[in-house]
Coordinates of C-alpha atoms in Angstrom, one line a residue:
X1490 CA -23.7 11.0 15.8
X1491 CA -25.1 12.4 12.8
X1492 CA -26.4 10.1 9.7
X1493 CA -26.1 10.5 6.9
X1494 CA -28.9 9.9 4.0
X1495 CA -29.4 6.4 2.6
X1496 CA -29.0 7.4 -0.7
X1497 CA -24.6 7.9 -0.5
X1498 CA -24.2 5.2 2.6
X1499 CA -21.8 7.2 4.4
X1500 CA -21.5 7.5 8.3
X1501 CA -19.5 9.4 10.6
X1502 CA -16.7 7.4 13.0
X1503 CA -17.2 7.9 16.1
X1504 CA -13.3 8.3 17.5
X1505 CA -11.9 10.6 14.0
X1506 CA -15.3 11.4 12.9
X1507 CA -14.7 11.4 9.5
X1508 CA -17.3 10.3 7.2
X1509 CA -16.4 6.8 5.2
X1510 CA -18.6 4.7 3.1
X1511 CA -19.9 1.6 4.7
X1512 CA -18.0 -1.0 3.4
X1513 CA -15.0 1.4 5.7
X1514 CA -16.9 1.1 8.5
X1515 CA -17.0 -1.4 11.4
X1516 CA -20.8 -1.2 13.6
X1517 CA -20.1 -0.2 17.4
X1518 CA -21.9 -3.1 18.2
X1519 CA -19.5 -5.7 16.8
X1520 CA -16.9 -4.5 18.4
X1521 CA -15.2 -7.2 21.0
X1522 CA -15.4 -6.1 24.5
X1523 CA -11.8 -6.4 24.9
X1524 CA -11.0 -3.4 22.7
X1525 CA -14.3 -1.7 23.6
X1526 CA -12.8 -1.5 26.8
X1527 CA -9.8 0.5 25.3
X1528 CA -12.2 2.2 23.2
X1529 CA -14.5 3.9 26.1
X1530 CA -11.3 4.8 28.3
X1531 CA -10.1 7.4 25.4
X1532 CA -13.9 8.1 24.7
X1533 CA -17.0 7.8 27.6
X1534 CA -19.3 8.9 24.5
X1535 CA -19.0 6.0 23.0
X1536 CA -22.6 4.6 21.0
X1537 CA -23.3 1.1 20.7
X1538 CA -25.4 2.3 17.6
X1539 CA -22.2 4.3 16.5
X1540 CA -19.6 3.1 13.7
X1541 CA -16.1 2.9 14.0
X1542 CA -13.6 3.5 10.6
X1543 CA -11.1 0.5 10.1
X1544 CA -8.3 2.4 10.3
X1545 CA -8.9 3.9 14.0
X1546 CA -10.4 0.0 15.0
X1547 CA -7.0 -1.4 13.5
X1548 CA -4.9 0.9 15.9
X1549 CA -6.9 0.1 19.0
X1550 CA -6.0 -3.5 18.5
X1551 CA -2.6 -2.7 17.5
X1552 CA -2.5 -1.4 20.6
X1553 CA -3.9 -4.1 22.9
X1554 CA -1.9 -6.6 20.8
X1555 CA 1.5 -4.7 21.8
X1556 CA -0.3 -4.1 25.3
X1557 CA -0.8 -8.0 25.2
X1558 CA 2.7 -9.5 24.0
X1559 CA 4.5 -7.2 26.3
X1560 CA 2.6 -8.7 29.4
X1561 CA 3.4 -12.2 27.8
X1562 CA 7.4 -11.7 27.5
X1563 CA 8.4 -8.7 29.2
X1564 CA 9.0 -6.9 26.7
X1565 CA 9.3 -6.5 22.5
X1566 CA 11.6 -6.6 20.2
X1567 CA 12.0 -4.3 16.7
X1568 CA 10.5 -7.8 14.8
X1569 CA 7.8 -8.1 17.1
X1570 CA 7.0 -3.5 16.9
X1571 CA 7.1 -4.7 13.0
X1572 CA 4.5 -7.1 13.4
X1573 CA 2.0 -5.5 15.3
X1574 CA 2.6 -2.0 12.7
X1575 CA 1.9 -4.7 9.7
X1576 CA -1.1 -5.6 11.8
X1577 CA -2.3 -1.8 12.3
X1578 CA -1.3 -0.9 8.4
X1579 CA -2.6 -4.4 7.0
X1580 CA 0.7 -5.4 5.5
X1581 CA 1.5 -8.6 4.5
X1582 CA 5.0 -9.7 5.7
X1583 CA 5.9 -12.8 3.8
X1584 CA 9.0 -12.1 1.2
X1585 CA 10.8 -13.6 -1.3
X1586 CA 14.5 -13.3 1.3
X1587 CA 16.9 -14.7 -1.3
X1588 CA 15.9 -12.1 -4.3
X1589 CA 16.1 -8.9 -1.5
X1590 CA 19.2 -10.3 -0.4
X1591 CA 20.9 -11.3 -3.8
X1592 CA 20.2 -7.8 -5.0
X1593 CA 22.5 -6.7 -1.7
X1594 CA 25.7 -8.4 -3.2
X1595 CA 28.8 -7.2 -4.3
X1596 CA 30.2 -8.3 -7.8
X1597 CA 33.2 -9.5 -5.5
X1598 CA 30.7 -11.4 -3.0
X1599 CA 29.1 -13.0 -6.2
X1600 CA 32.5 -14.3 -7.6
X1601 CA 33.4 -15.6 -4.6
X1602 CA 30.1 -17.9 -4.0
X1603 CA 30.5 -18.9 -7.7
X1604 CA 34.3 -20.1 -6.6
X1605 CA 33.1 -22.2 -3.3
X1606 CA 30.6 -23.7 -4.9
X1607 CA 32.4 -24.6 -7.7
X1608 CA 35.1 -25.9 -5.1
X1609 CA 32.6 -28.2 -3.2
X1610 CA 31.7 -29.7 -6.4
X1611 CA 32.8 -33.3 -8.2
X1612 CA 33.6 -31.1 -11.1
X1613 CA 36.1 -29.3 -9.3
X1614 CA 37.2 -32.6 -7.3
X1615 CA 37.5 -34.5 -10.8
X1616 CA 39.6 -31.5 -12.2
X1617 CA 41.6 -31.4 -9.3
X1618 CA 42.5 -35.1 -9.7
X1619 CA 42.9 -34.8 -13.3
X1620 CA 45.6 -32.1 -12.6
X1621 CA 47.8 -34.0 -10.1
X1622 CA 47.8 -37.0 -11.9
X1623 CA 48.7 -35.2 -15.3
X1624 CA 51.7 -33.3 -13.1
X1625 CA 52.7 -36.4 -11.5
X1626 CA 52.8 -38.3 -15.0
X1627 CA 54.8 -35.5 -16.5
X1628 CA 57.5 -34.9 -13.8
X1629 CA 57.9 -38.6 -13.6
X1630 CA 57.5 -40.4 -16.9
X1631 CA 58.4 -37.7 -20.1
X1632 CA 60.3 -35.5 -18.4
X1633 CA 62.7 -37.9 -16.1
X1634 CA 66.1 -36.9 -17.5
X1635 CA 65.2 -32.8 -16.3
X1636 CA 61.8 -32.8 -14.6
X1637 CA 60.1 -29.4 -14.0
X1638 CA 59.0 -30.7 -10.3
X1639 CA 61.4 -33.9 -9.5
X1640 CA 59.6 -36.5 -7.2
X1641 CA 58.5 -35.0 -3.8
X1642 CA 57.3 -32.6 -6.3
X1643 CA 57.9 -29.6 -4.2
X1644 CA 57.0 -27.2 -6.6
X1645 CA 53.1 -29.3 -6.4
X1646 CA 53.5 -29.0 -3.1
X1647 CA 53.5 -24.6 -2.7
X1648 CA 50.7 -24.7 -5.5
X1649 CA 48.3 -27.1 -3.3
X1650 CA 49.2 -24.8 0.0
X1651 CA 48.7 -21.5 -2.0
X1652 CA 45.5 -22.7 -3.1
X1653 CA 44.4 -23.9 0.3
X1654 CA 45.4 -20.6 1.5
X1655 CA 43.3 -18.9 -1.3
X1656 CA 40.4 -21.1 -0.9
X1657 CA 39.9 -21.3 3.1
X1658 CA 38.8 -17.4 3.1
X1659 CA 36.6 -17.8 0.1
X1660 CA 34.8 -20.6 1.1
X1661 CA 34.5 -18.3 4.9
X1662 CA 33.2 -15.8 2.9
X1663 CA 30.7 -17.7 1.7
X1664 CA 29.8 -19.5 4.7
X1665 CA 29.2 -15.9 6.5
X1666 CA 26.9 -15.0 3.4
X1667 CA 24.9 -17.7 4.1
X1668 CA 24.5 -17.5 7.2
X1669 CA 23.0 -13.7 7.3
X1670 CA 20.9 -15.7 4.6
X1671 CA 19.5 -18.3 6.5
X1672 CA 19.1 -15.5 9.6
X1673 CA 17.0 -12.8 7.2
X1674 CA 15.0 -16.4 6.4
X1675 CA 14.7 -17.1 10.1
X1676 CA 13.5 -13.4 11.4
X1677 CA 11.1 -13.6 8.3
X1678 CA 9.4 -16.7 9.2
X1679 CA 9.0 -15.8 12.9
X1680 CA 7.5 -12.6 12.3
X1681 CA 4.8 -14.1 9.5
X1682 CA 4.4 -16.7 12.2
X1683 CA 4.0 -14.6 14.9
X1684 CA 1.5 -12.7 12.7
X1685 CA -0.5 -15.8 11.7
X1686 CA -0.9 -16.3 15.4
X1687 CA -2.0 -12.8 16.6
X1688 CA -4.5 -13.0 13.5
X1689 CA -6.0 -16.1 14.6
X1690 CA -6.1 -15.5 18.4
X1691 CA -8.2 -12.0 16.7
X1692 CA -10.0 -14.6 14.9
X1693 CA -11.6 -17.0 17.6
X1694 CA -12.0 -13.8 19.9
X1695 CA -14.0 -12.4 17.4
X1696 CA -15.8 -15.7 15.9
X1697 CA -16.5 -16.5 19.9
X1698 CA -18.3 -12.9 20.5
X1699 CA -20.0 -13.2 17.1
X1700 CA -21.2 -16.6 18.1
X1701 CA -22.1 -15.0 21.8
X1702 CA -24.1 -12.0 20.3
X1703 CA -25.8 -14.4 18.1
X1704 CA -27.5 -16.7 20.9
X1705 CA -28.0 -13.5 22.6
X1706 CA -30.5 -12.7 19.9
X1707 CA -31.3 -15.5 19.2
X1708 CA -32.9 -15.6 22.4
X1709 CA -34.5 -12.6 22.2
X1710 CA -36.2 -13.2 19.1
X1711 CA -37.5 -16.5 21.0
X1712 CA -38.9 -14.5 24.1
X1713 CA -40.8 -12.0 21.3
X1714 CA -42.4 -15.6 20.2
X1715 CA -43.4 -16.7 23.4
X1716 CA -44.9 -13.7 24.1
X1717 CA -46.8 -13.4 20.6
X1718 CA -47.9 -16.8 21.6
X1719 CA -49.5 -15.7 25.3
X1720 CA -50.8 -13.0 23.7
X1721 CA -52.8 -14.9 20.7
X1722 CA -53.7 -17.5 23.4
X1723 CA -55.2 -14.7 26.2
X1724 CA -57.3 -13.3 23.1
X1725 CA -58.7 -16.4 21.7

């Protein structure tokens, strides 16, 4: 691998070698020996003293994640492919679900959830009282010598069944809206939950092999000591 200079703090990635800045770059050395594994079957030239660019270290675990849920339940779904790309292309996967699907709508589909909730409502059940009442009054009371709607009130009676008949598919419309609602909700909270759980798995993998390699040196650097120390003691 060629190095660059200090002065523009570039190197070169190992499996696209391209040259990146730094703050791009991951060192070969901190990479976790699950996906150096994966790593050195695609590429036996692989340096511990080597980098490796974000993007080409984000596939590789794209791919063992995919690798790793498929083991887990047989197989994957189009949510779970869309979580482990998010994971590769660092997308965030959380969504505001009612504005995305409001914009969808129809200016019919909008009416008609205006009219059912307006007909689960005490406004429209106070109205609707107010109504029969005032028809009952009129048919019985100021208008007895020739009602409109003599007692049964039969003529009531087609209106409430008409608008039963009108309302029942309304409110179903409604209903079905809601329910592809609450089902874009649903597939959005499992996949950012299903994400959250990939990316802390990653997490104590990766805090657990820091932690490793740390004690590793750790004891190293306490061996150079001890050795210091013999060698101070041997020449006084």
């Amino acid at each position: 691998m060629t190095r660059s200079s200090a002065a523009n703090h570039a190197e070169t990635c190992q499996v696209c070698h391209g040259r990146f800045p730094l703050a791009r770059l991951t060192p070969a050395a901190l990479v976790r020996p699950v996906l150096l594994e994966r790593i050195r079957r695609d590429l036996p030239d692989w340096s511990e003293q080597g980098f490796i660019c974000h993007r080409d270290l984000n596939r590789v675990r794209a791919n063992y994640i995919e690798e790793l849920l498929g083991q887990e339940r047989g197989g994957l779904t189009a949510l779970e492919h869309s979580v482990i790309e998010s994971i590769e292309r660092h997308e965030t996967l959380a969504s505001n679900v009612e504005e995305e699907f409001a914009k969808s709508l129809t200016r019919g589909e909008r009416l008609a959830d205006r009219i059912a909730e307006f007909g689960g409502s005490w406004h429209f059940i106070g109205l609707f009282a107010a109504v029969l009442i005032a028809w009952m009054a009129v048919n019985s009371a100021a208008l007895a010598a020739e009602p409109l709607d003599p007692y049964p009130y039969i003529l009531l009676n087609l209106a409430l069944s008409a608008l039963a008949a009108i309302q029942a598919p309304i409110i179903l419309m409604s209903q079905n809206r809601q329910e592809a609602r609450d089902r874009l909700r649903s597939e959005n909270d499992y996949q950012v939950n299903l994400k959250a759980e990939l990316e802390i798995r990653h997490l104590h993998e990766k805090l657990d092999f820091l932690i490793e390699n740390q004690w590793q040196r750790l004891l190293e650097i306490q061996r150079i000591q001890v050795d210091l120390m013999n060698e101070m003691g041997e020449r006084r």
